[in-house]
Coordinates of C-alpha atoms in Angstrom, one line a residue:
M524 CA -0.2 0.0 -0.2
Y525 CA 2.3 2.2 1.3
L526 CA 4.5 2.2 -2.5
L527 CA 1.0 2.5 -4.2
I528 CA 0.5 5.6 -2.8
L529 CA 4.2 6.6 -3.5
Y530 CA 3.6 5.7 -7.1
M531 CA 0.3 7.7 -7.6
S532 CA 1.6 11.2 -5.9
A533 CA 4.6 10.4 -8.5
T534 CA 2.4 10.6 -10.9
L535 CA -0.1 12.7 -10.7
T536 CA -1.4 14.6 -13.5
Y537 CA -3.5 17.2 -14.4
D538 CA -6.2 14.8 -15.8
T539 CA -7.2 14.1 -12.6
L540 CA -8.5 18.0 -11.8
L541 CA -10.7 20.5 -14.0
F542 CA -8.4 23.3 -15.6
G543 CA -11.4 25.6 -14.2
E544 CA -9.3 25.6 -10.7
F545 CA -5.7 27.0 -11.6
E546 CA -5.3 30.1 -9.8
E547 CA -6.2 33.4 -11.6
F548 CA -3.1 35.6 -12.2
P549 CA -3.4 38.2 -8.9
E550 CA -3.2 42.1 -9.4
T551 CA -0.5 43.7 -8.0
A552 CA 1.7 46.9 -8.5
D553 CA 4.3 44.0 -8.2
P554 CA 6.6 44.1 -11.8
V555 CA 5.8 40.9 -13.4
W556 CA 9.1 39.5 -15.6
I557 CA 8.8 36.9 -18.3
L558 CA 11.5 35.9 -20.1
G559 CA 13.2 39.6 -20.2
K560 CA 10.2 41.8 -20.7
E561 CA 8.3 43.2 -18.2
F562 CA 4.7 44.1 -17.4
S563 CA 2.5 45.7 -15.3
A564 CA -0.6 43.2 -13.7
L565 CA -2.6 45.8 -13.1
T566 CA -3.4 46.8 -16.6
E567 CA -1.0 44.5 -19.1
R568 CA -2.9 41.5 -18.0
D569 CA -4.0 40.0 -22.1
E570 CA -0.5 40.3 -22.6
I571 CA 0.8 38.3 -19.8
L572 CA -1.3 35.6 -21.1
S573 CA -0.9 36.2 -24.4
D574 CA 3.3 35.7 -24.2
I575 CA 2.3 32.9 -22.3
S576 CA 0.7 31.2 -24.0
S577 CA 3.2 31.8 -26.5
R578 CA 5.5 29.2 -25.0
L579 CA 5.8 26.0 -26.2
W580 CA 4.7 23.9 -23.3
F581 CA 5.3 20.2 -23.6
T582 CA 3.9 17.7 -22.0
Y583 CA 3.1 13.7 -20.7
R584 CA 2.1 12.3 -23.9
K585 CA 0.4 8.8 -24.3
N586 CA 0.2 6.6 -27.4
F587 CA 2.8 8.2 -29.0
P588 CA 5.3 5.1 -31.5
P589 CA 7.5 2.6 -28.6
I590 CA 11.0 4.5 -28.1
G591 CA 13.3 2.6 -29.3
G592 CA 10.7 0.1 -31.1
T593 CA 9.7 -2.2 -28.0
G594 CA 9.9 0.2 -24.8
P595 CA 7.4 2.6 -23.6
T596 CA 4.5 4.0 -25.1
S597 CA 4.2 6.8 -22.6
D598 CA 6.4 8.7 -20.6
T599 CA 3.9 9.7 -17.7
G600 CA 5.8 9.5 -14.4
W601 CA 9.0 9.9 -15.3
G602 CA 8.9 12.6 -18.3
C603 CA 8.7 15.6 -16.8
M604 CA 12.5 16.8 -16.7
L605 CA 12.7 16.0 -20.1
R606 CA 9.5 18.1 -21.5
C607 CA 10.8 20.9 -19.5
G608 CA 14.0 20.6 -21.4
Q609 CA 12.7 20.0 -24.5
M610 CA 11.1 24.1 -23.5
I611 CA 13.6 25.5 -22.8
L612 CA 16.3 24.7 -26.1
A613 CA 12.1 25.3 -27.8
E614 CA 12.4 28.7 -26.3
A615 CA 15.6 29.1 -28.2
L616 CA 14.4 27.7 -31.3
L617 CA 11.4 30.6 -31.3
C618 CA 14.1 32.8 -30.1
R619 CA 16.6 32.3 -33.1
H620 CA 13.5 31.5 -36.1
L621 CA 10.6 33.6 -35.0
G622 CA 12.2 36.3 -32.5
R623 CA 11.2 36.7 -28.7
D624 CA 8.7 39.2 -29.3
W625 CA 6.5 36.9 -31.3
R626 CA 2.7 35.9 -30.5
W627 CA 1.1 32.7 -30.9
Q628 CA -2.3 32.9 -33.0
R629 CA -5.0 30.4 -31.7
G630 CA -6.7 29.2 -35.0
Q631 CA -4.5 30.6 -37.4
R632 CA -2.1 29.4 -40.3
Q633 CA 1.1 29.3 -38.6
R634 CA 4.1 30.1 -40.3
E635 CA 6.5 28.0 -41.9
E636 CA 9.1 28.1 -39.5
Y637 CA 7.3 27.8 -36.1
V638 CA 5.8 24.4 -38.0
S639 CA 9.6 23.8 -38.7
I640 CA 10.3 24.2 -34.9
L641 CA 7.0 22.5 -33.6
N642 CA 8.0 19.6 -35.6
A643 CA 11.7 18.9 -34.2
F644 CA 9.3 18.2 -30.6
I645 CA 7.0 15.5 -32.6
D646 CA 6.7 12.5 -30.6
K647 CA 8.7 10.4 -32.7
K648 CA 12.2 8.4 -33.8
D649 CA 13.2 11.1 -36.3
S650 CA 12.6 14.0 -34.9
Y651 CA 15.0 16.6 -33.4
Y652 CA 14.6 17.0 -29.8
S653 CA 11.5 14.0 -30.0
I654 CA 11.3 12.1 -26.4
H655 CA 12.2 9.5 -28.4
Q656 CA 15.5 11.1 -29.2
I657 CA 16.0 12.4 -25.8
A658 CA 15.7 9.4 -23.7
Q659 CA 18.0 7.3 -26.3
M660 CA 20.5 9.7 -26.2
G661 CA 20.2 10.3 -22.2
V662 CA 21.1 6.0 -22.4
G663 CA 24.7 7.6 -22.9
E664 CA 24.7 9.7 -20.1
G665 CA 23.9 7.0 -17.8
K666 CA 20.2 7.0 -17.6
S667 CA 17.7 4.4 -18.7
I668 CA 14.7 4.5 -20.7
G669 CA 12.1 5.4 -18.3
Q670 CA 14.3 6.9 -16.0
W671 CA 14.5 10.2 -14.0
Y672 CA 16.6 13.2 -15.6
G673 CA 17.8 16.0 -13.4
P674 CA 18.6 19.1 -14.7
N675 CA 22.5 18.4 -15.7
T676 CA 21.2 15.7 -17.9
V677 CA 19.4 16.7 -19.2
A678 CA 21.3 19.6 -20.6
Q679 CA 24.0 17.2 -21.3
V680 CA 21.7 15.9 -23.7
L681 CA 20.3 18.7 -25.7
K682 CA 23.6 19.4 -26.1
K683 CA 24.3 16.2 -27.7
L684 CA 21.2 16.5 -30.1
S685 CA 21.7 19.8 -31.1
V686 CA 24.9 18.8 -33.4
F687 CA 22.2 17.5 -35.6
D688 CA 20.4 20.6 -35.9
S689 CA 21.7 21.4 -38.9
W690 CA 18.3 24.3 -39.7
S691 CA 18.9 25.4 -36.8
R692 CA 22.6 26.2 -36.6
M693 CA 23.0 27.1 -32.7
A694 CA 25.8 26.3 -30.6
V695 CA 24.2 24.3 -27.1
H696 CA 27.0 25.1 -24.4
V697 CA 26.4 23.6 -20.6
A698 CA 28.8 25.4 -18.2
M699 CA 29.6 23.2 -15.8
D700 CA 31.4 23.9 -12.0
N701 CA 29.4 27.2 -11.6
T702 CA 32.1 28.6 -14.3
V703 CA 31.3 30.3 -17.7
V704 CA 35.0 29.8 -19.8
I705 CA 34.7 32.5 -22.4
E706 CA 37.4 30.8 -24.5
E707 CA 34.8 27.7 -24.1
I708 CA 32.2 29.9 -25.7
S709 CA 34.4 31.3 -28.5
E710 CA 35.2 27.7 -29.6
C711 CA 31.7 26.5 -30.1
S712 CA 30.5 29.5 -31.1
G713 CA 33.2 30.0 -33.7
C714 CA 35.2 32.6 -32.1
L715 CA 39.2 32.6 -32.0
A716 CA 42.1 34.7 -31.7
T717 CA 42.8 38.5 -31.2
V718 CA 42.6 39.9 -27.7
H719 CA 39.8 42.0 -27.3
A720 CA 37.9 43.8 -23.7
V721 CA 34.6 43.0 -22.5
A722 CA 33.5 44.6 -19.2
G723 CA 36.8 44.0 -18.2
L724 CA 36.8 40.6 -19.3
C725 CA 40.2 39.7 -21.6
R726 CA 39.3 37.6 -24.2
R727 CA 39.8 36.8 -27.1
K728 CA 38.1 37.9 -30.9
E729 CA 38.0 37.5 -34.6
T730 CA 35.6 37.7 -37.5
V731 CA 34.3 34.5 -37.7
L732 CA 30.5 33.4 -38.2
W733 CA 28.9 33.4 -35.2
K734 CA 26.5 30.7 -34.0
P735 CA 23.9 31.4 -31.6
L736 CA 24.3 30.7 -28.4
V737 CA 22.3 28.1 -26.3
L738 CA 23.7 28.9 -22.1
L739 CA 22.6 26.3 -20.0
I740 CA 24.5 26.4 -16.5
P741 CA 23.6 23.6 -13.9
L742 CA 23.8 24.9 -10.6
R743 CA 22.5 23.6 -6.4
L744 CA 21.4 26.5 -4.5
G745 CA 22.0 25.0 -1.1
L746 CA 21.8 21.1 0.5
S747 CA 18.1 20.1 0.7
D748 CA 16.3 23.7 0.5
I749 CA 17.3 26.4 -1.9
N750 CA 19.7 28.9 0.3
E751 CA 17.9 31.9 0.6
A752 CA 20.6 34.4 0.5
Y753 CA 20.8 33.0 -3.9
M754 CA 16.4 34.2 -4.5
E755 CA 17.4 37.5 -5.5
T756 CA 20.2 37.1 -7.6
L757 CA 17.9 33.7 -9.1
K758 CA 15.2 36.4 -9.9
H759 CA 17.4 38.7 -11.8
C760 CA 18.2 35.9 -14.6
F761 CA 15.0 36.2 -15.8
M762 CA 15.3 39.9 -16.4
F763 CA 17.8 39.2 -18.6
P764 CA 16.7 40.3 -22.0
Q765 CA 19.1 36.7 -22.7
S766 CA 16.7 34.6 -20.3
L767 CA 15.4 31.0 -21.5
G768 CA 14.4 30.5 -18.0
V769 CA 15.3 28.2 -15.8
I770 CA 14.3 24.2 -15.3
G771 CA 14.0 22.8 -12.1
G772 CA 11.2 22.1 -9.6
K773 CA 10.6 20.2 -6.7
P774 CA 12.3 16.5 -5.4
N775 CA 11.3 14.1 -8.1
S776 CA 8.5 16.7 -9.9
A777 CA 10.3 19.3 -12.4
H778 CA 8.5 22.9 -14.3
Y779 CA 10.0 25.1 -16.4
F780 CA 10.0 28.0 -14.8
I781 CA 9.7 31.6 -17.3
G782 CA 9.3 34.4 -14.9
F783 CA 8.4 35.4 -11.5
V784 CA 6.0 38.5 -9.6
G785 CA 7.1 39.3 -6.0
E786 CA 8.4 35.8 -4.4
E787 CA 6.6 33.9 -7.0
L788 CA 8.1 31.9 -9.5
I789 CA 5.7 31.3 -13.3
Y790 CA 5.7 28.7 -14.5
L791 CA 4.4 25.9 -16.8
D792 CA 3.8 22.4 -15.8
P793 CA 4.0 19.2 -17.3
H794 CA 2.6 17.6 -15.6
T795 CA -0.6 16.5 -18.2
T796 CA -1.1 13.5 -20.5
Q797 CA -2.2 14.5 -23.6
P798 CA -2.6 12.4 -26.7
A799 CA 0.4 11.9 -29.1
V800 CA -0.2 13.9 -32.1
E801 CA 0.8 13.4 -35.2
P802 CA 1.1 16.3 -38.3
S803 CA -1.6 16.7 -41.3
D804 CA -1.3 15.9 -44.7
D805 CA 0.2 19.3 -45.5
G806 CA 2.5 19.1 -42.9
Q807 CA 0.8 21.6 -40.3
V808 CA 0.5 20.4 -37.0
P809 CA -2.9 20.4 -34.6
D810 CA -1.2 23.0 -31.7
D811 CA -3.8 23.6 -29.3
T812 CA -2.3 21.7 -27.2
Y813 CA 1.1 22.7 -27.2
H814 CA 0.2 26.2 -25.8
C815 CA -0.8 26.4 -22.5
Q816 CA -4.4 28.2 -22.4
H817 CA -5.2 28.8 -18.8
P818 CA -3.5 31.3 -16.0
P819 CA -0.1 30.5 -15.5
C820 CA 1.5 28.1 -12.4
R821 CA 3.0 29.7 -10.1
M822 CA 5.3 28.8 -6.3
N823 CA 6.8 31.0 -3.9
I824 CA 10.5 31.0 -4.8
R825 CA 11.6 28.8 -1.3
E826 CA 9.7 25.8 -2.3
L827 CA 12.2 25.2 -5.0
D828 CA 14.7 22.4 -5.1
P829 CA 18.2 24.0 -5.0
S830 CA 19.6 21.3 -8.1
I831 CA 18.7 23.5 -11.1
A832 CA 19.7 25.0 -14.7
V833 CA 19.6 28.1 -15.8
G834 CA 19.5 29.4 -19.8
F835 CA 20.1 32.0 -22.1
F836 CA 20.1 32.7 -25.8
C837 CA 23.0 35.0 -27.6
R838 CA 21.9 35.4 -31.0
T839 CA 25.1 37.5 -31.8
E840 CA 27.9 37.9 -30.0
E841 CA 27.2 41.0 -29.2
D842 CA 24.6 39.2 -27.2
F843 CA 26.9 38.0 -25.5
D844 CA 29.0 41.0 -24.7
E845 CA 25.9 42.1 -23.6
W846 CA 25.1 39.5 -21.1
C847 CA 29.1 39.4 -19.5
T848 CA 28.2 43.3 -19.0
R849 CA 25.1 42.5 -17.0
I850 CA 25.7 39.3 -15.2
R851 CA 29.1 41.6 -13.9
K852 CA 26.6 44.2 -12.8
V853 CA 24.1 41.6 -10.8
G854 CA 27.3 40.0 -8.9
W855 CA 27.9 43.7 -8.4
I856 CA 24.8 44.0 -6.6
S857 CA 24.8 41.0 -5.0
R858 CA 28.1 41.6 -3.2
N859 CA 26.8 44.9 -1.7
T860 CA 23.5 43.2 -1.1
H861 CA 24.2 39.4 0.3
N862 CA 27.0 38.1 1.8
W863 CA 30.0 37.0 -0.1
P864 CA 29.4 33.6 -1.0
A865 CA 26.4 33.8 -1.8
D866 CA 27.2 35.3 -5.7
I867 CA 26.0 32.2 -7.6
L868 CA 25.9 33.7 -11.1
I869 CA 28.1 35.9 -9.6
H870 CA 31.1 34.7 -8.1
S871 CA 30.5 31.8 -9.7
V872 CA 29.4 32.1 -13.1
I873 CA 30.8 35.2 -13.4
Y874 CA 34.0 34.3 -13.6
C875 CA 34.9 34.4 -17.3
F876 CA 38.0 34.0 -18.1
Y877 CA 41.4 32.7 -19.7
N878 CA 44.5 31.3 -19.3

């Protein structure tokens, strides 16, 4: 009985709830930040909901082709972090091909770029970033098919899969040990040679084609609970124009965090099981179920599991230069408002350096 209760708890989905039970967005004077955009909850409620519903929302699916030919036909109960990985990468692809200001409109024929992006995530073996590809690539990271992933594992898998996406031509870099090394960014995005100063840092630069950069930074912000000293800095990450959000959540329950209001994080939740979708004959995808059309979920930042991965997208080298400047500024603020050991992404990530 005890094991049964644990299993039911781990696989609870919104299939068991009424969608009308989602809490309305609060009326508050606090600014609302969504992936680098600031909104007013008092005067821009429709704009907030339009922005959130335009993000690609990937959830549990059922009745898709068996993974590996003989494996699972549903990811309910184990695929939430994989779906969050899909969401953060899909946001990068939307920025790459459509721009951050693009908005989804229900029932309209969608642009070709959008259809190509969505097809890259459809639940079948030959889609670049399908649950099939992520699950099978995860075997090389020591994860058997059907096993739950952590943020670092899914980041590593997405990095490997991006190599095969010749259409998007993005460089995915996973910064380990809390450190972004600019030389590594230069190598993966195609920038080399001469010395160049940015925001007080020495870096190398040469005029070579820059690949749009997806920067994923796995972090641990405490032992069993998030350390309060990190909270304001983490919120600042959602204010960066390069923000792709954060993947993380609660123990064994992953969410895709896209912003915050006050002390609450705003997130898309993959814990809804929906039928798998097949593209139509003309290549269009029935896409209503790929956009969250109910009020966004929220949770107090103190409930966040300390193991996360933060994402940023730099379309150009100038975007990356600006990111370096901003991260140093956040570091300066944090060093003057928190205890010195508290500066994640500041003392830890801001140490971009060359040997």
